[in-house]
């Protein structure tokens, strides 16, 4: 019983993470955590450090929010991916070399993955069969196979003089 619920939970997680730019969002969140962890100090001391301390917190917060938005609204992947790339480049200049360059690289790779993600098309539905295993008929009682065969034949043209 427990194993069955674990399997269903695992399949639900796999289906959820495959329908969105999961890796890109995860790398954005990790970049934000890494940038914010480097400047973990009291606010009074952070104000004394200047722009680098405050901008690190702003950039890290924005990257975490962008990663979450990428996960939960995958239709916005182009916007969140490009903003994450710009924030990573801005953090390289304004906040302690972008979290010692690691945060910038994580933000750039995550933004690139989110930007380039494409939704996977669902597989086509299988054809349904009637009660006795015959294919359903189209309009006028003709089967869909017969219509396809006649549609592929070239139309004959005759020129009368």
Short mmCIF file of N, CA and C in Angstrom, two decimals:
data_model
loop_
_atom_site.label_atom_id
_atom_site.label_comp_id
_atom_site.label_asym_id
_atom_site.label_seq_id
_atom_site.Cartn_x
_atom_site.Cartn_y
_atom_site.Cartn_z
N UNK A 1 0.82 -1.19 0.00
CA UNK A 1 0.00 0.00 0.00
C UNK A 1 0.87 1.26 0.00
N UNK A 2 1.86 1.27 0.86
CA UNK A 2 2.74 2.43 0.94
C UNK A 2 3.56 2.57 -0.34
N UNK A 3 3.99 1.42 -0.88
CA UNK A 3 4.77 1.45 -2.11
C UNK A 3 3.92 1.95 -3.28
N UNK A 4 2.65 1.59 -3.31
CA UNK A 4 1.77 2.05 -4.38
C UNK A 4 1.55 3.56 -4.30
N UNK A 5 1.37 4.08 -3.10
CA UNK A 5 1.18 5.53 -2.98
C UNK A 5 2.47 6.28 -3.31
N UNK A 6 3.62 5.69 -2.99
CA UNK A 6 4.89 6.30 -3.36
C UNK A 6 5.05 6.34 -4.88
N UNK A 7 4.65 5.25 -5.55
CA UNK A 7 4.76 5.22 -7.01
C UNK A 7 3.83 6.24 -7.66
N UNK A 8 2.62 6.35 -7.14
CA UNK A 8 1.69 7.32 -7.73
C UNK A 8 2.17 8.75 -7.47
N UNK A 9 2.75 8.98 -6.29
CA UNK A 9 3.31 10.30 -6.01
C UNK A 9 4.49 10.61 -6.92
N UNK A 10 5.31 9.60 -7.15
CA UNK A 10 6.47 9.78 -8.03
C UNK A 10 6.04 10.05 -9.47
N UNK A 11 5.01 9.33 -9.95
CA UNK A 11 4.53 9.57 -11.31
C UNK A 11 3.90 10.94 -11.43
N UNK A 12 3.16 11.37 -10.41
CA UNK A 12 2.57 12.71 -10.45
C UNK A 12 3.67 13.77 -10.47
N UNK A 13 4.72 13.60 -9.68
CA UNK A 13 5.84 14.55 -9.67
C UNK A 13 6.53 14.57 -11.03
N UNK A 14 6.74 13.40 -11.63
CA UNK A 14 7.41 13.34 -12.92
C UNK A 14 6.57 14.03 -14.00
N UNK A 15 5.27 13.79 -13.99
CA UNK A 15 4.39 14.43 -14.97
C UNK A 15 4.36 15.94 -14.78
N UNK A 16 4.35 16.40 -13.53
CA UNK A 16 4.32 17.83 -13.26
C UNK A 16 5.62 18.49 -13.72
N UNK A 17 6.75 17.89 -13.41
CA UNK A 17 8.02 18.53 -13.74
C UNK A 17 8.36 18.46 -15.23
N UNK A 18 7.78 17.51 -15.95
CA UNK A 18 8.06 17.42 -17.38
C UNK A 18 7.25 18.40 -18.21
N UNK A 19 6.20 18.95 -17.66
CA UNK A 19 5.36 19.88 -18.43
C UNK A 19 5.75 21.34 -18.22
N UNK A 20 6.92 21.60 -17.68
CA UNK A 20 7.35 22.97 -17.44
C UNK A 20 8.88 23.04 -17.49
N UNK A 21 9.45 24.24 -17.60
CA UNK A 21 10.91 24.37 -17.62
C UNK A 21 11.47 24.22 -16.21
N UNK A 22 11.46 23.01 -15.71
CA UNK A 22 11.80 22.75 -14.31
C UNK A 22 13.26 23.04 -14.00
N UNK A 23 14.16 22.56 -14.83
CA UNK A 23 15.60 22.73 -14.55
C UNK A 23 16.00 24.19 -14.61
N UNK A 24 15.46 24.94 -15.55
CA UNK A 24 15.76 26.37 -15.64
C UNK A 24 15.30 27.11 -14.40
N UNK A 25 14.09 26.83 -13.94
CA UNK A 25 13.58 27.46 -12.72
C UNK A 25 14.39 27.08 -11.50
N UNK A 26 14.81 25.80 -11.43
CA UNK A 26 15.62 25.35 -10.30
C UNK A 26 16.96 26.06 -10.26
N UNK A 27 17.59 26.22 -11.42
CA UNK A 27 18.89 26.92 -11.46
C UNK A 27 18.73 28.40 -11.10
N UNK A 28 17.61 29.01 -11.49
CA UNK A 28 17.37 30.41 -11.09
C UNK A 28 17.23 30.53 -9.58
N UNK A 29 16.48 29.61 -8.98
CA UNK A 29 16.29 29.64 -7.53
C UNK A 29 17.61 29.39 -6.81
N UNK A 30 18.41 28.44 -7.31
CA UNK A 30 19.72 28.18 -6.70
C UNK A 30 20.65 29.39 -6.82
N UNK A 31 20.58 30.09 -7.95
CA UNK A 31 21.40 31.31 -8.11
C UNK A 31 20.99 32.36 -7.09
N UNK A 32 19.69 32.52 -6.88
CA UNK A 32 19.21 33.48 -5.88
C UNK A 32 19.63 33.11 -4.48
N UNK A 33 19.53 31.83 -4.15
CA UNK A 33 19.94 31.38 -2.81
C UNK A 33 21.43 31.59 -2.61
N UNK A 34 22.22 31.28 -3.64
CA UNK A 34 23.67 31.42 -3.52
C UNK A 34 24.07 32.89 -3.36
N UNK A 35 23.45 33.78 -4.12
CA UNK A 35 23.78 35.20 -3.99
C UNK A 35 23.34 35.76 -2.65
N UNK A 36 22.19 35.32 -2.17
CA UNK A 36 21.71 35.81 -0.88
C UNK A 36 22.48 35.25 0.29
N UNK A 37 23.00 34.04 0.16
CA UNK A 37 23.74 33.42 1.25
C UNK A 37 25.10 34.09 1.48
N UNK A 38 25.66 34.67 0.44
CA UNK A 38 26.97 35.31 0.60
C UNK A 38 26.90 36.62 1.38
N UNK A 39 25.75 37.25 1.39
CA UNK A 39 25.63 38.54 2.08
C UNK A 39 24.73 38.42 3.32
N UNK A 40 24.66 37.24 3.90
CA UNK A 40 23.84 37.05 5.09
C UNK A 40 24.52 37.73 6.27
N UNK A 41 24.07 38.92 6.58
CA UNK A 41 24.61 39.72 7.69
C UNK A 41 23.52 40.64 8.19
N UNK A 42 23.68 41.22 9.35
CA UNK A 42 22.67 42.16 9.85
C UNK A 42 22.50 43.35 8.91
N UNK A 43 21.30 43.94 8.94
CA UNK A 43 20.97 45.04 8.03
C UNK A 43 21.88 46.25 8.26
N UNK A 44 22.20 46.54 9.52
CA UNK A 44 23.06 47.69 9.80
C UNK A 44 24.43 47.54 9.15
N UNK A 45 24.97 46.34 9.22
CA UNK A 45 26.27 46.09 8.61
C UNK A 45 26.15 46.10 7.08
N UNK A 46 25.03 45.62 6.56
CA UNK A 46 24.83 45.59 5.12
C UNK A 46 24.75 47.01 4.55
N UNK A 47 24.14 47.92 5.29
CA UNK A 47 24.05 49.31 4.84
C UNK A 47 25.44 49.93 4.78
N UNK A 48 26.30 49.54 5.70
CA UNK A 48 27.67 50.07 5.69
C UNK A 48 28.48 49.53 4.52
N UNK A 49 28.16 48.34 4.05
CA UNK A 49 28.92 47.81 2.91
C UNK A 49 28.59 48.51 1.61
N UNK A 50 27.42 49.13 1.55
CA UNK A 50 27.08 49.93 0.37
C UNK A 50 26.18 49.19 -0.59
N UNK A 51 26.36 49.52 -1.86
CA UNK A 51 25.48 49.02 -2.90
C UNK A 51 25.58 47.50 -3.05
N UNK A 52 26.73 46.94 -2.83
CA UNK A 52 26.93 45.51 -3.08
C UNK A 52 26.04 44.65 -2.17
N UNK A 53 25.91 45.03 -0.92
CA UNK A 53 25.11 44.23 0.00
C UNK A 53 23.62 44.30 -0.29
N UNK A 54 23.13 45.50 -0.50
CA UNK A 54 21.70 45.68 -0.75
C UNK A 54 21.32 45.11 -2.11
N UNK A 55 22.12 45.37 -3.13
CA UNK A 55 21.78 44.87 -4.46
C UNK A 55 21.86 43.35 -4.53
N UNK A 56 22.73 42.74 -3.72
CA UNK A 56 22.77 41.28 -3.69
C UNK A 56 21.46 40.70 -3.19
N UNK A 57 20.89 41.32 -2.15
CA UNK A 57 19.60 40.85 -1.65
C UNK A 57 18.48 41.08 -2.66
N UNK A 58 18.50 42.23 -3.32
CA UNK A 58 17.47 42.52 -4.32
C UNK A 58 17.56 41.53 -5.48
N UNK A 59 18.77 41.31 -6.00
CA UNK A 59 18.94 40.37 -7.11
C UNK A 59 18.59 38.95 -6.71
N UNK A 60 18.98 38.55 -5.51
CA UNK A 60 18.67 37.18 -5.08
C UNK A 60 17.16 36.99 -4.90
N UNK A 61 16.50 37.97 -4.34
CA UNK A 61 15.04 37.87 -4.19
C UNK A 61 14.33 37.82 -5.53
N UNK A 62 14.79 38.64 -6.47
CA UNK A 62 14.16 38.64 -7.79
C UNK A 62 14.41 37.33 -8.53
N UNK A 63 15.59 36.74 -8.40
CA UNK A 63 15.86 35.47 -9.06
C UNK A 63 15.04 34.34 -8.47
N UNK A 64 14.84 34.35 -7.16
CA UNK A 64 13.99 33.32 -6.54
C UNK A 64 12.56 33.46 -7.02
N UNK A 65 12.06 34.68 -7.10
CA UNK A 65 10.69 34.91 -7.59
C UNK A 65 10.58 34.50 -9.06
N UNK A 66 11.56 34.83 -9.88
CA UNK A 66 11.52 34.45 -11.29
C UNK A 66 11.56 32.93 -11.47
N UNK A 67 12.35 32.24 -10.65
CA UNK A 67 12.37 30.78 -10.73
C UNK A 67 11.03 30.18 -10.35
N UNK A 68 10.37 30.74 -9.33
CA UNK A 68 9.05 30.26 -8.92
C UNK A 68 8.00 30.54 -10.00
N UNK A 69 8.06 31.71 -10.59
CA UNK A 69 7.12 32.05 -11.66
C UNK A 69 7.33 31.12 -12.86
N UNK A 70 8.57 30.78 -13.14
CA UNK A 70 8.86 29.86 -14.24
C UNK A 70 8.24 28.50 -13.97
N UNK A 71 8.28 28.04 -12.73
CA UNK A 71 7.69 26.75 -12.40
C UNK A 71 6.17 26.76 -12.50
N UNK A 72 5.56 27.78 -11.93
CA UNK A 72 4.11 27.73 -11.77
C UNK A 72 3.33 28.37 -12.92
N UNK A 73 3.96 29.17 -13.74
CA UNK A 73 3.32 29.67 -14.96
C UNK A 73 4.30 29.47 -16.12
N UNK A 74 4.37 28.26 -16.66
CA UNK A 74 5.36 27.99 -17.69
C UNK A 74 5.13 28.75 -19.00
N UNK A 75 3.96 29.36 -19.17
CA UNK A 75 3.73 30.14 -20.38
C UNK A 75 4.57 31.42 -20.41
N UNK A 76 5.08 31.82 -19.28
CA UNK A 76 5.89 33.04 -19.19
C UNK A 76 7.39 32.76 -19.28
N UNK A 77 7.77 31.60 -19.83
CA UNK A 77 9.17 31.19 -19.82
C UNK A 77 10.08 32.13 -20.60
N UNK A 78 9.59 32.77 -21.62
CA UNK A 78 10.45 33.68 -22.40
C UNK A 78 10.80 34.91 -21.57
N UNK A 79 9.81 35.47 -20.90
CA UNK A 79 10.03 36.67 -20.09
C UNK A 79 10.92 36.36 -18.90
N UNK A 80 10.61 35.29 -18.18
CA UNK A 80 11.40 34.98 -16.98
C UNK A 80 12.82 34.57 -17.35
N UNK A 81 12.99 33.86 -18.45
CA UNK A 81 14.34 33.47 -18.86
C UNK A 81 15.20 34.65 -19.24
N UNK A 82 14.62 35.58 -19.99
CA UNK A 82 15.42 36.75 -20.39
C UNK A 82 15.70 37.66 -19.20
N UNK A 83 14.72 37.84 -18.31
CA UNK A 83 14.97 38.66 -17.12
C UNK A 83 16.03 38.04 -16.21
N UNK A 84 16.03 36.71 -16.09
CA UNK A 84 17.05 36.05 -15.27
C UNK A 84 18.44 36.25 -15.86
N UNK A 85 18.54 36.21 -17.19
CA UNK A 85 19.84 36.47 -17.82
C UNK A 85 20.32 37.89 -17.57
N UNK A 86 19.40 38.86 -17.68
CA UNK A 86 19.78 40.26 -17.41
C UNK A 86 20.14 40.46 -15.94
N UNK A 87 19.40 39.82 -15.04
CA UNK A 87 19.73 39.95 -13.62
C UNK A 87 21.08 39.31 -13.29
N UNK A 88 21.37 38.19 -13.94
CA UNK A 88 22.67 37.56 -13.71
C UNK A 88 23.82 38.45 -14.17
N UNK A 89 23.64 39.10 -15.32
CA UNK A 89 24.69 40.01 -15.79
C UNK A 89 24.79 41.26 -14.92
N UNK A 90 23.64 41.75 -14.46
CA UNK A 90 23.67 42.91 -13.55
C UNK A 90 24.29 42.57 -12.21
N UNK A 91 24.06 41.37 -11.73
CA UNK A 91 24.64 40.96 -10.46
C UNK A 91 26.15 40.81 -10.57
N UNK A 92 26.63 40.47 -11.74
CA UNK A 92 28.08 40.37 -11.92
C UNK A 92 28.76 41.70 -11.65
N UNK A 93 28.10 42.78 -12.01
CA UNK A 93 28.68 44.11 -11.83
C UNK A 93 28.37 44.67 -10.44
N UNK A 94 27.12 44.53 -10.00
CA UNK A 94 26.69 45.25 -8.80
C UNK A 94 26.81 44.49 -7.48
N UNK A 95 26.86 43.18 -7.51
CA UNK A 95 26.81 42.47 -6.23
C UNK A 95 27.90 41.42 -6.09
N UNK A 96 29.03 41.83 -5.62
CA UNK A 96 30.13 40.93 -5.28
C UNK A 96 30.43 39.91 -6.38
N UNK A 97 30.62 40.40 -7.57
CA UNK A 97 30.88 39.56 -8.74
C UNK A 97 29.79 38.50 -8.93
N UNK A 98 28.57 38.87 -8.66
CA UNK A 98 27.44 37.98 -8.90
C UNK A 98 27.48 36.74 -8.04
N UNK A 99 27.78 36.87 -6.77
CA UNK A 99 27.88 35.70 -5.92
C UNK A 99 29.12 34.89 -6.24
N UNK A 100 30.23 35.56 -6.35
CA UNK A 100 31.51 34.96 -6.70
C UNK A 100 31.43 34.19 -8.03
N UNK A 101 30.78 34.76 -8.99
CA UNK A 101 30.61 34.30 -10.36
C UNK A 101 29.72 33.03 -10.44
N UNK A 102 29.60 32.29 -9.36
CA UNK A 102 28.77 31.07 -9.38
C UNK A 102 27.30 31.43 -9.56
N UNK A 103 26.84 32.44 -8.84
CA UNK A 103 25.46 32.87 -8.95
C UNK A 103 25.13 33.40 -10.34
N UNK A 104 26.05 34.14 -10.91
CA UNK A 104 25.84 34.66 -12.26
C UNK A 104 25.76 33.53 -13.28
N UNK A 105 26.65 32.54 -13.17
CA UNK A 105 26.62 31.42 -14.10
C UNK A 105 25.33 30.61 -13.95
N UNK A 106 24.90 30.38 -12.71
CA UNK A 106 23.65 29.66 -12.49
C UNK A 106 22.46 30.42 -13.08
N UNK A 107 22.45 31.75 -12.89
CA UNK A 107 21.36 32.56 -13.42
C UNK A 107 21.37 32.57 -14.94
N UNK A 108 22.54 32.66 -15.56
CA UNK A 108 22.61 32.67 -17.02
C UNK A 108 22.20 31.33 -17.62
N UNK A 109 22.66 30.24 -17.04
CA UNK A 109 22.30 28.92 -17.57
C UNK A 109 20.81 28.64 -17.33
N UNK A 110 20.32 28.97 -16.13
CA UNK A 110 18.90 28.78 -15.84
C UNK A 110 18.00 29.63 -16.71
N UNK A 111 18.39 30.88 -16.93
CA UNK A 111 17.62 31.75 -17.81
C UNK A 111 17.64 31.27 -19.24
N UNK A 112 18.80 30.78 -19.69
CA UNK A 112 18.88 30.24 -21.04
C UNK A 112 18.03 28.99 -21.22
N UNK A 113 18.03 28.11 -20.21
CA UNK A 113 17.20 26.91 -20.29
C UNK A 113 15.71 27.26 -20.29
N UNK A 114 15.34 28.21 -19.46
CA UNK A 114 13.93 28.61 -19.41
C UNK A 114 13.52 29.31 -20.70
N UNK A 115 14.39 30.12 -21.24
CA UNK A 115 14.08 30.85 -22.47
C UNK A 115 13.91 29.90 -23.65
N UNK A 116 14.75 28.89 -23.74
CA UNK A 116 14.73 28.00 -24.89
C UNK A 116 13.79 26.81 -24.74
N UNK A 117 13.10 26.70 -23.63
CA UNK A 117 12.18 25.57 -23.41
C UNK A 117 10.99 25.65 -24.34
N UNK A 118 10.57 24.51 -24.84
CA UNK A 118 9.36 24.44 -25.67
C UNK A 118 8.44 23.40 -25.06
N UNK A 119 7.15 23.69 -25.01
CA UNK A 119 6.24 22.68 -24.47
C UNK A 119 6.18 21.45 -25.37
N UNK A 120 6.11 20.31 -24.75
CA UNK A 120 6.05 19.06 -25.48
C UNK A 120 4.60 18.80 -25.87
N UNK A 121 4.39 18.50 -27.13
CA UNK A 121 3.03 18.21 -27.59
C UNK A 121 2.59 16.86 -27.03
N UNK A 122 1.35 16.80 -26.65
CA UNK A 122 0.82 15.54 -26.15
C UNK A 122 0.69 14.56 -27.30
N UNK A 123 0.87 13.27 -27.03
CA UNK A 123 0.74 12.30 -28.11
C UNK A 123 -0.69 12.28 -28.63
N UNK A 124 -0.87 11.99 -29.93
CA UNK A 124 -2.22 11.98 -30.49
C UNK A 124 -3.05 10.86 -29.89
N UNK A 125 -4.35 11.10 -29.83
CA UNK A 125 -5.24 10.10 -29.28
C UNK A 125 -5.33 8.91 -30.23
N UNK A 126 -5.53 7.75 -29.65
CA UNK A 126 -5.71 6.56 -30.47
C UNK A 126 -7.09 6.57 -31.08
N UNK A 127 -7.23 5.93 -32.24
CA UNK A 127 -8.53 5.86 -32.89
C UNK A 127 -9.46 4.99 -32.08
N UNK A 128 -10.65 5.44 -31.95
CA UNK A 128 -11.65 4.64 -31.25
C UNK A 128 -12.36 3.73 -32.23
N UNK A 129 -12.69 2.57 -31.77
CA UNK A 129 -13.40 1.61 -32.59
C UNK A 129 -14.84 1.51 -32.09
N UNK A 130 -15.71 1.06 -33.00
CA UNK A 130 -17.11 0.88 -32.65
C UNK A 130 -17.28 -0.33 -31.73
N UNK A 131 -18.50 -0.78 -31.61
CA UNK A 131 -18.79 -1.89 -30.71
C UNK A 131 -18.14 -3.19 -31.15
N UNK A 132 -18.19 -3.50 -32.43
CA UNK A 132 -17.73 -4.80 -32.91
C UNK A 132 -16.33 -4.72 -33.50
N UNK A 133 -15.56 -3.73 -33.16
CA UNK A 133 -14.19 -3.62 -33.65
C UNK A 133 -14.07 -2.97 -35.01
N UNK A 134 -15.16 -2.45 -35.56
CA UNK A 134 -15.08 -1.77 -36.84
C UNK A 134 -14.85 -0.30 -36.61
N UNK A 135 -14.24 0.32 -37.57
CA UNK A 135 -14.00 1.76 -37.44
C UNK A 135 -15.29 2.52 -37.64
N UNK A 136 -15.36 3.64 -36.97
CA UNK A 136 -16.57 4.46 -37.11
C UNK A 136 -16.65 5.03 -38.51
N UNK A 137 -17.84 5.19 -38.98
CA UNK A 137 -18.07 5.71 -40.32
C UNK A 137 -18.14 7.22 -40.29
N UNK A 138 -17.67 7.83 -41.39
CA UNK A 138 -17.76 9.28 -41.51
C UNK A 138 -19.14 9.67 -42.01
N UNK A 139 -19.29 10.84 -42.46
CA UNK A 139 -20.58 11.29 -43.01
C UNK A 139 -20.90 10.53 -44.28
N UNK A 140 -22.14 10.22 -44.46
CA UNK A 140 -22.56 9.55 -45.67
C UNK A 140 -22.27 8.06 -45.66
N UNK A 141 -21.85 7.50 -44.53
CA UNK A 141 -21.63 6.08 -44.41
C UNK A 141 -20.30 5.60 -44.94
N UNK A 142 -19.43 6.47 -45.43
CA UNK A 142 -18.14 6.04 -45.94
C UNK A 142 -17.15 6.01 -44.81
N UNK A 143 -16.24 5.08 -44.87
CA UNK A 143 -15.21 5.02 -43.84
C UNK A 143 -14.17 6.09 -44.12
N UNK A 144 -13.42 6.42 -43.11
CA UNK A 144 -12.41 7.46 -43.27
C UNK A 144 -11.28 7.00 -44.17
N UNK A 145 -11.03 5.68 -44.24
CA UNK A 145 -9.97 5.19 -45.11
C UNK A 145 -10.33 5.38 -46.58
N UNK A 146 -11.61 5.12 -46.93
CA UNK A 146 -12.06 5.29 -48.31
C UNK A 146 -11.98 6.73 -48.75
N UNK A 147 -12.28 7.64 -47.82
CA UNK A 147 -12.19 9.06 -48.14
C UNK A 147 -10.77 9.47 -48.39
N UNK A 148 -9.85 8.90 -47.62
CA UNK A 148 -8.44 9.25 -47.80
C UNK A 148 -7.93 8.74 -49.13
N UNK A 149 -8.39 7.55 -49.54
CA UNK A 149 -7.93 7.01 -50.81
C UNK A 149 -8.43 7.83 -51.99
N UNK A 150 -9.71 8.24 -51.96
CA UNK A 150 -10.24 9.01 -53.08
C UNK A 150 -9.71 10.43 -53.09
N UNK A 151 -9.36 10.94 -51.93
CA UNK A 151 -8.84 12.31 -51.88
C UNK A 151 -7.43 12.38 -52.44
N UNK A 152 -6.70 11.25 -52.38
CA UNK A 152 -5.32 11.30 -52.86
C UNK A 152 -5.22 11.09 -54.36
N UNK A 153 -6.29 10.63 -55.03
CA UNK A 153 -6.25 10.44 -56.47
C UNK A 153 -6.29 11.79 -57.19
N UNK A 154 -5.51 11.95 -58.25
CA UNK A 154 -5.53 13.23 -58.98
C UNK A 154 -6.83 13.37 -59.77
N UNK A 155 -7.28 14.57 -59.88
CA UNK A 155 -8.51 14.85 -60.65
C UNK A 155 -8.16 14.82 -62.13
N UNK A 156 -8.98 14.14 -62.92
CA UNK A 156 -8.69 14.06 -64.34
C UNK A 156 -9.25 15.30 -65.03
N UNK A 157 -8.46 15.85 -65.90
CA UNK A 157 -8.88 17.02 -66.64
C UNK A 157 -8.89 16.67 -68.11
N UNK A 158 -9.96 17.01 -68.77
CA UNK A 158 -10.06 16.78 -70.21
C UNK A 158 -10.32 18.11 -70.88
N UNK A 159 -9.63 18.31 -71.96
CA UNK A 159 -9.82 19.54 -72.73
C UNK A 159 -10.57 19.19 -73.99
N UNK A 160 -11.72 19.74 -74.14
CA UNK A 160 -12.49 19.47 -75.35
C UNK A 160 -12.29 20.64 -76.32
N UNK A 161 -12.00 20.30 -77.55
CA UNK A 161 -11.78 21.33 -78.58
C UNK A 161 -12.98 21.49 -79.44
#
